């Protein structure tokens, strides 16, 4: 062989591309995720399912080609094709695609998206290198193995996460109580307020995006919180929600036992109201008390963004008694770590010496990082805790300054007489975010004159409603026998859920929507035992459409007043027994009111026999109640 011939051979060899095992592995990882995502996409939208299968197949073919017959052209093709896939993905997540179940609507990013795109992006870098330097030298086996090692570890890991996430997508359409052919059931849309001649109180709540203090906020009628709705017991309340937000929304009447179709839970009792849409809620306010309203679509985001407000149902004879009656809603300041009361950090309320004041405190703020409840403290006058969650306590005793624990969603009504001189204050409205950056705490001042001497809030006793007030007969507590019982063990852990690897929060080891509903018939008495064996975690467990009678804490029955609440706060190593009468047919939520926990799985339903819902939760309807 001539020298020239040999040189030619070397040259030819060096122009042949060498395989990039790393790029092939990364591409295979992305293919695995696309295959895993296909079933979910098939049920969502047929063309998507087909696309994912074809894309996965193309990526497998590419990976094989890259190993068996690498060439500069193939690398160039791989680069262009993969960039196109990334581009398509970016478009679907930013502007939306023209071919989609909902055209031109951006989709949410879940972990599998992120994993597949990252794998593809790194592969693109490797493709580009091979396109630029096709004549890379062949290397020994050891060096090839070493060079492939990073991708060999990284690609399977990311693919594992992506495949796990893709195999557990957010359900496309989950129905909490489907209509079953052959069974008699009524749709909950028929469960509305009966006709009648009650005095009508009409309101319109227009939800829109505003700016407060430089932050984006979502507001009812342009304010955070929304307007206080004040009605009288027995009124017919009609509220029209007008949605001017860029997203769908709904309104839930927290604590008011409305007819099921009016409960405002997107995906269970209605479809979320789309941008531009309206929905009219109507119910008879037959229970007096302190309640609040808030979005129940994407509540985890829409509540902190500002979609909250107070609703007070005054007792029938209220106008006769001359009471200074104020609702005091503690809520997040949109876009910041701070909390506010009725939209300000220093609320002033009018009251003169000798006036009787009723302060209706609602905790509508997501707790801080320590998850601890809000602990308002009233200083400057002795007071009674007149009601919890809107329900009066029997024979409440006068108290000095105490911390009154309120989990998110809970309310306490404090009543007191204004002193002859000086103001009364509500302190302790603290939310701990980061130890190095705790936002200032709002203060409520009632009346004029010198402020009361300040107290060391942390050293004060904690109010304990289990031995407060005076015992009285109570139909549910005294029943002693229950038709339906359920134990709910609060827990959690890391798992794949809704397409992500995430912390989950569980009821008896399961996450929504896979928690079997509590099945009841009208008239039954139902007892729940809520158990928190953990060292941390405070879970305000909230029931819709019904009121709990609190039976016992850690096995000890209450010794004071009967206590009726819609939310029971379950702290570490606590067990609470609560019971309710099934007297409001429908499909009702039972969930932790820390909405991150509800969204992470702590949410289930109470299903009445013979009631079905036409609504579904999940990606297809876009109904996401939590
Ligand atoms: Cu205040 Cu289901 O919520
Ligand atoms: Cu919780």
Coordinates of C-alpha atoms and ligand atoms in Angstrom, one line a residue:
X1 CA 0.0 0.0 0.0
X2 CA 1.4 3.4 -1.0
X3 CA 2.0 6.1 1.5
X4 CA -0.7 8.2 -0.2
X5 CA -3.2 5.4 0.0
X6 CA -2.5 5.0 3.7
X7 CA -2.9 8.7 4.3
X8 CA -6.2 8.6 2.4
X9 CA -7.5 5.8 4.6
X10 CA -6.6 7.8 7.8
X11 CA -8.4 10.8 6.3
X12 CA -11.5 8.8 5.4
X13 CA -11.6 7.2 8.8
X14 CA -11.4 10.6 10.5
X15 CA -14.2 12.1 8.5
X16 CA -16.6 9.4 9.7
X17 CA -18.3 10.6 12.8
X18 CA -17.9 8.7 16.0
X19 CA -21.0 7.7 18.0
X20 CA -22.0 9.9 20.9
X21 CA -23.3 7.4 23.4
X22 CA -24.1 10.3 25.7
X23 CA -26.3 12.0 23.2
X24 CA -28.0 8.7 22.4
X25 CA -28.6 8.1 26.1
X26 CA -30.1 11.5 26.7
X27 CA -32.4 11.1 23.7
X28 CA -33.5 7.7 24.9
X29 CA -34.3 9.2 28.3
X30 CA -36.5 11.8 26.6
X31 CA -38.2 9.1 24.5
X32 CA -39.0 7.1 27.6
X33 CA -40.7 10.2 29.1
X34 CA -42.7 10.8 25.9
X35 CA -43.9 7.2 25.9
X36 CA -44.9 7.4 29.5
X37 CA -46.8 10.6 28.9
X38 CA -48.7 9.2 25.9
X39 CA -51.5 7.4 27.8
X40 CA -52.3 10.5 29.7
X41 CA -52.3 12.6 26.5
X42 CA -54.5 10.1 24.7
X43 CA -57.2 10.5 27.3
X44 CA -56.8 14.3 27.2
X45 CA -56.7 14.8 23.4
X46 CA -56.2 12.1 20.7
X47 CA -53.8 14.0 18.4
X48 CA -51.5 14.7 21.4
X49 CA -51.4 11.0 22.3
X50 CA -50.4 10.1 18.7
X51 CA -47.8 12.8 18.6
X52 CA -46.2 11.6 21.8
X53 CA -46.0 8.0 20.5
X54 CA -44.5 9.2 17.2
X55 CA -42.1 11.5 19.0
X56 CA -40.9 8.7 21.3
X57 CA -40.5 6.3 18.4
X58 CA -38.5 8.9 16.4
X59 CA -36.2 9.5 19.3
X60 CA -35.6 5.8 19.8
X61 CA -34.8 5.5 16.1
X62 CA -32.5 8.5 16.4
X63 CA -30.6 7.1 19.4
X64 CA -30.1 3.8 17.5
X65 CA -28.9 5.6 14.4
X66 CA -26.5 7.7 16.4
X67 CA -24.8 4.6 17.7
X68 CA -25.0 2.4 14.6
X69 CA -24.4 4.8 11.8
X70 CA -23.3 8.2 13.1
X71 CA -22.7 10.8 10.5
X72 CA -22.4 14.6 10.4
X73 CA -25.7 14.7 8.5
X74 CA -27.5 12.7 11.2
X75 CA -26.1 14.9 13.9
X76 CA -27.3 18.0 12.0
X77 CA -30.7 16.4 11.5
X78 CA -30.9 15.4 15.2
X79 CA -30.0 19.0 16.2
X80 CA -32.6 20.5 14.0
X81 CA -35.3 18.0 15.0
X82 CA -34.6 18.3 18.7
X83 CA -34.6 22.1 18.6
X84 CA -37.9 22.0 16.8
X85 CA -39.4 19.8 19.5
X86 CA -38.0 22.1 22.2
X87 CA -39.5 25.1 20.3
X88 CA -42.9 23.4 20.0
X89 CA -42.8 22.7 23.7
X90 CA -41.8 26.3 24.5
X91 CA -44.7 27.6 22.4
X92 CA -47.2 25.3 24.1
X93 CA -46.1 26.6 27.4
X94 CA -46.1 30.2 26.5
X95 CA -48.7 31.1 23.8
X96 CA -50.4 27.7 23.5
X97 CA -50.8 25.7 20.3
X98 CA -53.4 26.1 17.5
X99 CA -54.0 22.3 17.6
X100 CA -55.1 21.7 21.2
X101 CA -58.1 20.8 23.2
X102 CA -58.2 24.5 24.1
X103 CA -56.3 26.3 21.3
X104 CA -54.0 29.1 22.2
X105 CA -54.0 28.4 25.9
X106 CA -50.6 27.9 27.5
X107 CA -50.3 24.7 29.4
X108 CA -48.8 24.2 32.8
X109 CA -45.3 22.9 33.3
X110 CA -44.9 19.7 35.2
X111 CA -41.8 17.8 36.1
X112 CA -41.8 15.5 33.1
X113 CA -41.8 18.5 30.7
X114 CA -38.8 19.9 32.6
X115 CA -37.0 16.5 32.6
X116 CA -37.5 15.8 28.9
X117 CA -36.6 19.3 27.8
X118 CA -33.5 19.3 29.9
X119 CA -32.4 16.0 28.4
X120 CA -33.1 17.3 24.9
X121 CA -31.3 20.6 25.5
X122 CA -28.1 18.8 26.7
X123 CA -28.3 16.4 23.8
X124 CA -28.5 19.4 21.4
X125 CA -25.2 20.8 22.8
X126 CA -23.6 17.4 22.0
X127 CA -25.2 17.3 18.6
X128 CA -23.9 20.7 17.8
X129 CA -20.3 19.7 18.9
X130 CA -20.4 16.8 16.5
X131 CA -21.7 18.9 13.7
X132 CA -18.9 21.3 14.2
X133 CA -16.1 18.7 14.7
X134 CA -17.2 15.6 12.8
X135 CA -13.7 14.2 12.7
X136 CA -13.3 13.6 16.4
X137 CA -10.8 10.9 17.0
X138 CA -11.9 7.4 17.9
X139 CA -11.0 6.7 21.5
X140 CA -10.3 3.6 23.6
X141 CA -13.1 1.8 25.4
X142 CA -12.1 3.1 28.8
X143 CA -12.2 6.7 27.7
X144 CA -15.5 6.2 25.9
X145 CA -17.0 4.7 29.1
X146 CA -15.6 7.5 31.2
X147 CA -16.9 10.2 28.9
X148 CA -20.3 8.6 28.8
X149 CA -20.5 8.2 32.6
X150 CA -22.1 11.6 33.4
X151 CA -24.9 11.1 30.8
X152 CA -25.1 7.5 31.9
X153 CA -26.0 8.5 35.4
X154 CA -27.9 11.7 34.7
X155 CA -30.1 10.5 31.8
X156 CA -31.6 7.5 33.7
X157 CA -32.2 9.6 36.9
X158 CA -34.0 12.3 35.1
X159 CA -35.9 9.8 32.9
X160 CA -37.0 8.0 36.1
X161 CA -38.4 11.2 37.5
X162 CA -39.9 12.2 34.2
X163 CA -41.5 8.7 33.6
X164 CA -42.8 8.5 37.2
X165 CA -44.4 11.9 36.8
X166 CA -45.8 11.2 33.4
X167 CA -47.4 7.9 34.6
X168 CA -49.2 9.8 37.4
X169 CA -50.6 12.8 35.6
X170 CA -53.3 15.1 36.9
X171 CA -56.5 13.2 36.1
X172 CA -58.0 14.5 32.9
X173 CA -61.6 14.2 34.2
X174 CA -62.3 12.9 37.7
X175 CA -65.9 12.8 38.8
X176 CA -66.4 12.6 42.5
X177 CA -69.9 11.1 42.2
X178 CA -70.7 10.0 38.6
X179 CA -74.2 9.2 37.5
X180 CA -74.5 5.5 37.2
X181 CA -76.9 4.1 34.6
X182 CA -79.7 2.1 36.2
X183 CA -79.4 3.8 39.6
X184 CA -81.8 6.5 40.6
X185 CA -79.9 9.6 41.5
X186 CA -80.4 13.2 41.2
X187 CA -77.9 15.6 39.9
X188 CA -76.7 18.1 42.5
X189 CA -77.4 21.0 40.1
X190 CA -81.0 20.5 41.3
X191 CA -80.1 21.1 44.9
X192 CA -80.9 24.8 45.1
X193 CA -82.7 27.0 47.6
X194 CA -86.5 26.5 47.6
X195 CA -88.6 29.4 46.4
X196 CA -89.9 31.7 49.1
X197 CA -90.7 35.2 50.2
X198 CA -87.7 35.9 52.3
X199 CA -86.3 39.4 52.1
X200 CA -83.9 39.5 49.2
X201 CA -80.4 40.9 49.6
X202 CA -78.6 41.2 46.3
X203 CA -74.9 41.8 45.7
X204 CA -72.6 41.7 42.7
X205 CA -69.0 40.7 43.2
X206 CA -66.8 41.5 40.2
X207 CA -63.5 39.7 40.3
X208 CA -60.6 41.5 38.5
X209 CA -56.9 42.0 38.5
X210 CA -55.7 45.2 40.3
X211 CA -52.5 46.5 41.7
X212 CA -52.1 47.2 45.4
X213 CA -48.8 48.7 46.7
X214 CA -47.1 47.8 43.4
X215 CA -48.2 44.2 43.6
X216 CA -50.6 42.3 41.4
X217 CA -53.7 41.3 43.2
X218 CA -56.9 39.6 42.4
X219 CA -59.9 41.4 44.0
X220 CA -63.6 41.4 44.4
X221 CA -65.0 44.9 43.5
X222 CA -61.5 46.3 43.3
X223 CA -60.5 45.8 47.0
X224 CA -58.6 43.2 49.0
X225 CA -60.4 41.9 50.9
X226 CA -63.7 42.2 49.0
X227 CA -66.6 44.1 50.5
X228 CA -68.1 42.8 53.7
X229 CA -71.5 41.3 52.9
X230 CA -73.9 41.9 55.8
X231 CA -77.3 40.2 55.8
X232 CA -79.9 39.3 58.4
X233 CA -80.7 35.8 59.5
X234 CA -83.5 34.5 57.3
X235 CA -82.6 36.7 54.3
X236 CA -82.5 35.3 50.8
X237 CA -79.0 36.1 49.6
X238 CA -78.3 36.4 45.9
X239 CA -74.7 37.1 44.8
X240 CA -73.7 37.4 41.1
X241 CA -70.1 36.7 40.5
X242 CA -68.7 38.5 37.4
X243 CA -65.4 37.2 36.3
X244 CA -63.1 39.8 34.7
X245 CA -60.0 37.8 35.7
X246 CA -57.7 36.2 33.1
X247 CA -58.5 32.8 34.7
X248 CA -61.5 30.9 35.7
X249 CA -62.8 31.3 39.3
X250 CA -65.6 30.6 41.7
X251 CA -67.0 31.6 45.2
X252 CA -67.4 29.3 48.2
X253 CA -69.4 30.5 51.3
X254 CA -67.1 29.1 54.0
X255 CA -69.1 27.9 57.0
X256 CA -72.6 28.6 55.5
X257 CA -74.6 25.5 54.9
X258 CA -75.8 26.5 51.5
X259 CA -77.6 24.1 49.1
X260 CA -75.0 22.0 47.3
X261 CA -75.3 23.6 43.9
X262 CA -74.4 26.9 45.5
X263 CA -71.3 25.7 47.3
X264 CA -68.9 27.1 44.7
X265 CA -66.5 24.1 44.4
X266 CA -65.1 24.0 40.9
X267 CA -65.3 20.5 39.5
X268 CA -67.7 19.2 42.1
X269 CA -70.7 21.6 42.4
X270 CA -70.1 23.7 39.3
X271 CA -67.7 24.5 36.5
X272 CA -65.3 27.2 37.3
X273 CA -66.6 30.5 35.8
X274 CA -64.5 31.3 32.8
X275 CA -63.1 34.8 32.1
X276 CA -65.9 36.9 31.0
X277 CA -68.5 34.6 32.6
X278 CA -71.0 35.1 35.4
X279 CA -72.6 32.8 38.0
X280 CA -75.4 33.6 40.4
X281 CA -75.3 32.1 43.9
X282 CA -78.5 32.0 45.9
X283 CA -79.1 30.7 49.4
X284 CA -81.2 31.5 52.5
X285 CA -79.0 32.7 55.3
X286 CA -80.7 30.8 58.2
X287 CA -77.7 30.6 60.5
X288 CA -76.5 33.8 62.2
X289 CA -72.7 34.1 62.5
X290 CA -69.3 35.1 61.1
X291 CA -68.4 33.5 57.8
X292 CA -66.2 34.3 54.9
X293 CA -66.2 33.8 51.2
X294 CA -63.4 32.9 48.9
X295 CA -62.5 31.4 45.6
X296 CA -62.7 27.6 45.4
X297 CA -60.9 27.3 42.0
X298 CA -57.1 27.1 42.3
X299 CA -57.8 28.3 45.8
X300 CA -54.1 27.8 46.7
X301 CA -53.2 30.7 44.5
X302 CA -56.4 32.7 44.3
X303 CA -57.0 33.1 48.0
X304 CA -53.5 34.6 48.8
X305 CA -53.9 36.7 45.6
X306 CA -56.8 38.4 47.3
X307 CA -60.1 36.7 46.5
X308 CA -61.5 36.7 50.0
X309 CA -64.1 38.7 52.0
X310 CA -66.2 38.6 55.1
X311 CA -69.9 37.7 55.2
X312 CA -71.8 38.3 58.4
X313 CA -75.3 37.0 59.1
X314 CA -76.7 39.1 61.9
X315 CA -79.2 37.5 64.3
X316 CA -82.8 38.5 63.6
X317 CA -83.0 41.0 66.5
X318 CA -79.6 42.6 65.9
X319 CA -80.9 46.0 64.9
X320 CA -82.6 46.3 68.3
X321 CA -79.4 45.7 70.3
X322 CA -76.9 48.6 70.1
X323 CA -73.7 46.7 69.5
X324 CA -70.6 47.9 67.7
X325 CA -70.3 44.9 65.4
X326 CA -67.2 44.6 63.3
X327 CA -65.8 41.9 61.0
X328 CA -62.0 41.7 61.1
X329 CA -60.6 39.6 58.3
X330 CA -56.9 38.7 58.6
X331 CA -55.5 37.9 55.1
X332 CA -52.3 37.8 53.1
X333 CA -51.1 41.0 51.5
X334 CA -51.0 40.0 47.9
X335 CA -47.5 39.6 46.6
X336 CA -45.8 39.9 50.0
X337 CA -45.1 37.9 53.1
X338 CA -47.0 40.4 55.3
X339 CA -50.5 39.9 56.5
X340 CA -53.1 42.6 56.9
X341 CA -56.5 43.2 58.5
X342 CA -59.3 44.4 56.3
X343 CA -56.7 45.7 53.8
X344 CA -54.5 47.6 56.3
X345 CA -51.7 47.0 58.8
X346 CA -53.2 49.4 61.3
X347 CA -57.0 49.1 61.5
X348 CA -58.9 51.6 63.6
X349 CA -62.5 50.9 64.7
X350 CA -64.8 53.4 66.4
X351 CA -66.2 52.7 69.9
X352 CA -66.9 54.9 72.8
X353 CA -66.6 54.3 76.6
X354 CA -69.1 51.8 77.7
X355 CA -70.0 50.5 74.2
X356 CA -70.5 46.8 73.7
X357 CA -68.2 45.6 70.9
X358 CA -68.4 42.3 69.0
X359 CA -65.2 41.6 67.0
X360 CA -65.6 38.9 64.4
X361 CA -62.1 37.7 63.7
X362 CA -61.5 35.5 60.7
X363 CA -58.2 33.9 59.8
X364 CA -58.1 34.0 56.1
X365 CA -54.3 33.9 55.9
X366 CA -52.2 31.0 54.8
X367 CA -50.0 30.1 57.8
X368 CA -46.2 30.9 57.8
X369 CA -43.5 28.4 57.5
X370 CA -43.9 27.0 61.0
X371 CA -47.6 26.3 60.0
X372 CA -48.7 27.6 63.4
X373 CA -52.2 29.0 63.8
X374 CA -52.8 32.7 64.1
X375 CA -53.1 33.7 67.8
X376 CA -54.9 37.0 68.2
X377 CA -54.8 38.5 71.7
X378 CA -57.2 41.2 73.0
X379 CA -55.7 43.6 75.5
X380 CA -57.3 46.6 77.3
X381 CA -60.6 45.0 78.4
X382 CA -61.9 41.7 79.7
X383 CA -63.8 39.8 77.0
X384 CA -65.7 36.6 76.3
X385 CA -65.3 34.3 73.3
X386 CA -68.9 34.6 72.3
X387 CA -68.7 32.3 69.2
X388 CA -66.4 30.0 67.3
X389 CA -66.8 29.5 63.5
X390 CA -70.0 31.5 63.7
X391 CA -71.7 29.4 66.4
X392 CA -72.4 30.9 69.8
X393 CA -70.9 29.3 72.9
X394 CA -73.0 28.6 75.9
X395 CA -72.3 30.7 79.0
X396 CA -68.8 31.9 78.1
X397 CA -66.7 33.2 81.0
X398 CA -64.8 36.5 81.0
X399 CA -61.1 36.2 80.1
X400 CA -58.0 38.2 80.4
X401 CA -55.4 38.4 77.6
X402 CA -55.0 34.9 76.1
X403 CA -53.8 33.7 72.7
X404 CA -56.7 32.4 70.8
X405 CA -55.6 29.8 68.3
X406 CA -57.2 30.2 64.9
X407 CA -56.2 27.8 62.1
X408 CA -56.7 29.0 58.5
X409 CA -60.4 29.4 57.9
X410 CA -61.5 29.6 61.5
X411 CA -63.3 32.4 63.2
X412 CA -63.7 33.7 66.8
X413 CA -66.1 36.4 67.9
X414 CA -64.9 38.3 70.9
X415 CA -67.3 40.5 72.9
X416 CA -66.3 43.1 75.5
X417 CA -67.3 46.5 77.0
X418 CA -65.2 49.5 76.2
X419 CA -63.3 50.8 79.2
X420 CA -64.1 54.3 80.6
X421 CA -60.8 55.6 79.1
X422 CA -58.4 54.4 76.5
X423 CA -58.4 52.1 73.6
X424 CA -58.6 48.3 73.3
X425 CA -56.2 46.5 71.0
X426 CA -55.9 43.3 69.1
X427 CA -52.3 42.1 69.0
X428 CA -50.5 38.8 68.2
X429 CA -51.5 38.8 64.5
X430 CA -48.1 37.4 63.6
X431 CA -47.1 35.2 60.8
X432 CA -43.6 33.7 60.9
X433 CA -42.1 33.5 57.4
X434 CA -38.3 33.4 57.6
X435 CA -36.6 33.9 60.9
X436 CA -34.4 36.6 59.4
X437 CA -37.2 38.4 57.7
X438 CA -40.4 38.4 59.7
X439 CA -42.8 40.9 58.3
X440 CA -44.4 43.4 60.7
X441 CA -47.6 42.4 62.4
X442 CA -50.8 44.3 61.9
X443 CA -52.6 45.9 64.9
X444 CA -56.3 46.6 65.4
X445 CA -57.2 49.5 67.6
X446 CA -60.7 49.9 68.9
X447 CA -61.7 53.3 70.4
X448 CA -59.6 56.4 71.1
X449 CA -57.2 57.4 73.8
X450 CA -54.1 55.9 75.2
X451 CA -53.3 52.4 74.0
X452 CA -53.3 49.6 76.7
X453 CA -50.0 48.6 78.2
X454 CA -48.3 46.2 75.8
X455 CA -47.9 42.5 76.8
X456 CA -45.4 39.8 76.0
X457 CA -47.7 37.8 73.7
X458 CA -45.6 34.7 73.6
X459 CA -45.9 34.3 77.4
X460 CA -49.7 34.4 77.5
X461 CA -51.8 31.3 78.1
X462 CA -53.5 29.6 75.1
X463 CA -57.3 29.7 75.0
X464 CA -58.7 26.2 75.3
X465 CA -62.3 25.8 74.1
X466 CA -62.5 22.2 75.4
X467 CA -63.0 23.5 78.9
X468 CA -64.6 26.8 78.3
X469 CA -68.2 28.0 78.8
X470 CA -71.1 26.1 80.4
X471 CA -72.3 22.6 79.5
X472 CA -75.6 22.3 77.8
X473 CA -77.6 19.5 76.1
X474 CA -76.5 18.8 72.5
X475 CA -78.4 16.5 70.2
X476 CA -75.3 15.3 68.3
X477 CA -72.9 15.1 71.2
X478 CA -75.4 13.4 73.4
X479 CA -76.3 10.8 70.8
X480 CA -73.4 8.6 71.7
X481 CA -74.1 6.3 68.8
X482 CA -73.2 7.0 65.2
X483 CA -74.4 5.4 62.0
X484 CA -71.2 6.0 60.0
X485 CA -67.7 6.4 61.5
X486 CA -64.5 7.1 59.8
X487 CA -60.9 7.4 61.0
X488 CA -58.7 9.8 59.1
X489 CA -55.0 9.6 59.8
X490 CA -53.1 12.7 58.7
X491 CA -49.8 11.9 57.1
X492 CA -47.6 12.6 54.1
X493 CA -44.4 11.9 52.2
X494 CA -42.7 12.2 48.9
X495 CA -44.5 10.6 45.9
X496 CA -45.3 11.1 42.3
X497 CA -48.6 13.0 42.0
X498 CA -50.3 15.2 39.4
X499 CA -47.3 14.7 37.1
X500 CA -44.7 15.8 39.7
X501 CA -42.4 14.4 42.3
X502 CA -43.7 16.2 45.3
X503 CA -44.4 16.3 48.9
X504 CA -47.9 14.8 49.4
X505 CA -50.3 15.2 52.3
X506 CA -52.5 12.2 52.9
X507 CA -55.7 11.1 54.6
X508 CA -55.0 7.6 55.8
X509 CA -52.2 7.1 53.3
X510 CA -54.1 8.2 50.2
X511 CA -54.2 11.4 48.2
X512 CA -57.1 13.0 46.4
X513 CA -58.8 11.9 44.2
X514 CA -58.0 8.4 45.4
X515 CA -59.4 8.7 48.9
X516 CA -62.6 6.7 49.2
X517 CA -65.5 9.1 49.9
X518 CA -67.5 9.0 53.1
X519 CA -70.9 7.6 52.0
X520 CA -73.9 8.8 54.0
X521 CA -77.7 8.9 53.8
X522 CA -79.8 11.8 54.8
X523 CA -80.5 11.8 58.5
X524 CA -77.5 9.7 59.6
X525 CA -75.1 10.7 62.3
X526 CA -71.5 10.6 61.2
X527 CA -68.5 10.5 63.5
X528 CA -65.0 11.3 62.3
X529 CA -61.8 10.6 64.3
X530 CA -59.0 12.7 63.0
X531 CA -55.6 11.5 64.1
X532 CA -52.2 13.3 63.8
X533 CA -49.4 11.1 64.9
X534 CA -46.8 13.4 63.6
X535 CA -44.4 15.7 65.4
X536 CA -45.3 18.6 63.4
X537 CA -48.1 19.6 61.1
X538 CA -51.2 21.5 62.2
X539 CA -54.1 20.8 59.9
X540 CA -57.3 22.8 60.0
X541 CA -59.7 20.1 58.7
X542 CA -62.7 21.8 57.1
X543 CA -66.1 20.3 56.2
X544 CA -68.4 21.8 53.6
X545 CA -72.2 22.1 54.0
X546 CA -72.3 20.8 57.6
X547 CA -71.2 21.8 61.1
X548 CA -69.1 19.6 63.3
X549 CA -70.0 19.1 66.9
X550 CA -66.7 18.6 68.7
X551 CA -66.9 15.5 70.8
X552 CA -63.4 15.0 72.3
X553 CA -59.8 15.9 72.2
X554 CA -57.3 13.0 72.8
X555 CA -60.2 10.9 74.0
X556 CA -61.4 13.5 76.6
X557 CA -64.9 14.8 76.0
X558 CA -65.4 18.6 76.2
X559 CA -66.2 19.8 79.7
X560 CA -67.6 23.2 78.9
X561 CA -70.0 24.6 76.3
X562 CA -70.9 22.5 73.3
X563 CA -68.7 23.6 70.5
X564 CA -69.8 23.7 66.9
X565 CA -67.3 24.5 64.2
X566 CA -66.8 23.9 60.5
X567 CA -63.0 23.5 60.9
X568 CA -61.1 21.5 63.5
X569 CA -57.5 22.3 64.1
X570 CA -55.5 19.1 64.6
X571 CA -52.0 19.7 66.1
X572 CA -49.1 17.2 66.5
X573 CA -50.0 14.1 68.5
X574 CA -53.6 15.1 68.7
X575 CA -56.7 13.1 68.0
X576 CA -60.1 14.8 67.6
X577 CA -63.5 13.2 67.6
X578 CA -66.1 15.3 65.8
X579 CA -69.6 14.4 64.6
X580 CA -72.2 15.8 62.3
X581 CA -75.7 15.2 61.2
X582 CA -76.1 14.4 57.5
X583 CA -78.9 16.9 56.9
X584 CA -77.8 18.6 53.7
X585 CA -77.8 16.3 50.7
X586 CA -75.1 16.7 48.1
X587 CA -71.4 16.0 47.4
X588 CA -69.3 17.9 49.9
X589 CA -65.7 18.5 50.3
X590 CA -63.7 17.7 53.4
X591 CA -60.2 19.0 53.3
X592 CA -57.3 20.6 55.1
X593 CA -57.6 24.4 54.9
X594 CA -53.9 24.8 54.4
X595 CA -54.5 24.9 50.7
X596 CA -51.1 23.6 49.8
X597 CA -51.9 20.5 51.8
X598 CA -55.3 20.2 50.1
X599 CA -53.7 20.5 46.7
X600 CA -51.0 18.0 47.8
X601 CA -53.7 15.4 48.5
X602 CA -55.5 16.2 51.8
X603 CA -58.9 16.5 50.2
X604 CA -61.9 14.1 49.9
X605 CA -65.6 14.2 49.6
X606 CA -68.7 13.2 51.6
X607 CA -71.1 11.6 49.1
X608 CA -74.8 11.3 49.8
X609 CA -76.4 8.2 48.4
X610 CA -78.5 9.1 45.3
X611 CA -76.7 12.3 44.5
X612 CA -74.5 12.6 41.4
X613 CA -72.5 15.4 39.9
X614 CA -72.1 16.2 36.2
X615 CA -68.9 18.1 36.9
X616 CA -65.4 16.8 36.7
X617 CA -62.0 18.0 38.1
X618 CA -58.8 17.8 36.2
X619 CA -57.0 18.9 33.1
X620 CA -59.9 18.6 30.6
X621 CA -62.4 20.8 32.4
X622 CA -59.7 23.0 34.0
X623 CA -61.5 22.6 37.3
X624 CA -58.9 22.5 40.1
X625 CA -60.8 23.3 43.3
X626 CA -57.7 23.5 45.6
Ligands
LIG1 CU1 -62.7 27.8 53.0 CU2 -63.2 24.3 51.0 O1 -62.9 26.0 52.0
LIG2 CU1 -52.9 20.5 56.5

